[in-house]
CSV table of C-alpha atoms in Angstrom, one decimal:
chain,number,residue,atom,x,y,z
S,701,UNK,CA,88.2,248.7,-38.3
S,702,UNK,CA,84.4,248.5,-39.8
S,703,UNK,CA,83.8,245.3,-38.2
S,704,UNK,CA,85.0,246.4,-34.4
S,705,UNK,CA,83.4,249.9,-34.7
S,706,UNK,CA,80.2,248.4,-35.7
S,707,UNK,CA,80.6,245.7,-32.6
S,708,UNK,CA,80.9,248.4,-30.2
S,709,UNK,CA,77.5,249.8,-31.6
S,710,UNK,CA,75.9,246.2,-31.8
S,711,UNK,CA,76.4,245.1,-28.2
S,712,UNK,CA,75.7,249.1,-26.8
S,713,UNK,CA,72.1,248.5,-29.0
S,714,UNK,CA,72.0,245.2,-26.9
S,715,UNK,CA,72.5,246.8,-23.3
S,716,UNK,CA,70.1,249.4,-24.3
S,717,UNK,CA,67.6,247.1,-25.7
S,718,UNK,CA,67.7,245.7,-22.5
S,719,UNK,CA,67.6,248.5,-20.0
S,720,UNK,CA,71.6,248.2,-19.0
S,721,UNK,CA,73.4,251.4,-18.5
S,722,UNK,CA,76.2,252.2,-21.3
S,723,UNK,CA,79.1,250.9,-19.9
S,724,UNK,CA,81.7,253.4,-22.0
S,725,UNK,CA,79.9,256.2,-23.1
S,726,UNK,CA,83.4,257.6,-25.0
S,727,UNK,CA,83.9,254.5,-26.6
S,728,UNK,CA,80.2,254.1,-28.2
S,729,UNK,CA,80.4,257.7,-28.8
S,730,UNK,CA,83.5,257.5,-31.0
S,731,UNK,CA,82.4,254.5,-32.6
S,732,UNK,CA,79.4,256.6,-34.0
S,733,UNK,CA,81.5,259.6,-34.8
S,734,UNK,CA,83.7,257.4,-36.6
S,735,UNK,CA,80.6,256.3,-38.4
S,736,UNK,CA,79.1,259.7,-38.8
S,737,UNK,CA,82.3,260.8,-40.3
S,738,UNK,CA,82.4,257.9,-43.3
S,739,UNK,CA,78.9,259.2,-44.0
S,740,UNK,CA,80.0,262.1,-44.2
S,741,UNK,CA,78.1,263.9,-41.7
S,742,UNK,CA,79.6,265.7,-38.4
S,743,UNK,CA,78.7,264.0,-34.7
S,744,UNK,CA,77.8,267.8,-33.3
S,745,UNK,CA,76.0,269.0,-36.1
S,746,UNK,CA,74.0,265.7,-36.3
S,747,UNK,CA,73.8,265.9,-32.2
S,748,UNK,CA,72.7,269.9,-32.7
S,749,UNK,CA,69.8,268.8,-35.1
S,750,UNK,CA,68.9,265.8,-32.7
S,751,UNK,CA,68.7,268.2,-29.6
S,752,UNK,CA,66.7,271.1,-31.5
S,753,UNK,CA,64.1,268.6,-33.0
S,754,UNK,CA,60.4,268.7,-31.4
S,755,UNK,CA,58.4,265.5,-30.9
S,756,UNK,CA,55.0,265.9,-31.5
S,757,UNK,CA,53.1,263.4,-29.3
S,758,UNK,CA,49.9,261.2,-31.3
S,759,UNK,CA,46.8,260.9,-29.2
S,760,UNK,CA,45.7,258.1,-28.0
S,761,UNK,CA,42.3,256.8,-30.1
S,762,UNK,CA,41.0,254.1,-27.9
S,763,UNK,CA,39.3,254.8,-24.8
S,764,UNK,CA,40.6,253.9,-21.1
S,765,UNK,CA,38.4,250.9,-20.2
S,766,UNK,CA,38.7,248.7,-16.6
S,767,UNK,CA,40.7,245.9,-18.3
S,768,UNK,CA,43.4,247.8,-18.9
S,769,UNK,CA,45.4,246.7,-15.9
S,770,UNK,CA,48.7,247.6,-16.2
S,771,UNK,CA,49.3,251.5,-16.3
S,772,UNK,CA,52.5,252.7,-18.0
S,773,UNK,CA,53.4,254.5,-15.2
């Protein structure tokens, strides 16, 4: 049971590594609560902390010069 759950999370971290939509959001989201839950942590008190959390952003240090040619827009 380890080794599927932790397939279903090994090819989703695939697709997302390279941009694909999730495919089964359910499945990959059981997988992790399934996970969660060994650890013995809860999926919506883990996904409460997650959504409450503030990113604080690092400026950038080096200055905007010509060469940079490709914006990251």
């Amino acid at each position: 049971m380890f080794n599927d759950t932790m397939r279903v999370i090994k090819e989703t971290r695939k697709e997302l590594f390279h941009s694909n939509p999730i495919k089964d959001r359910k499945k990959i989201v059981d997988a992790c609560e399934r996970i969660l839950n060994g650890l013995q942590f809860h999926l919506g008190d883990y996904d409460h902390d997650v959504g409450i959390a503030q990113y604080v952003r690092v400026p950038a240090t080096v200055a905007g010069a010509q060469r940079h040619v490709i914006p990251a827009r």
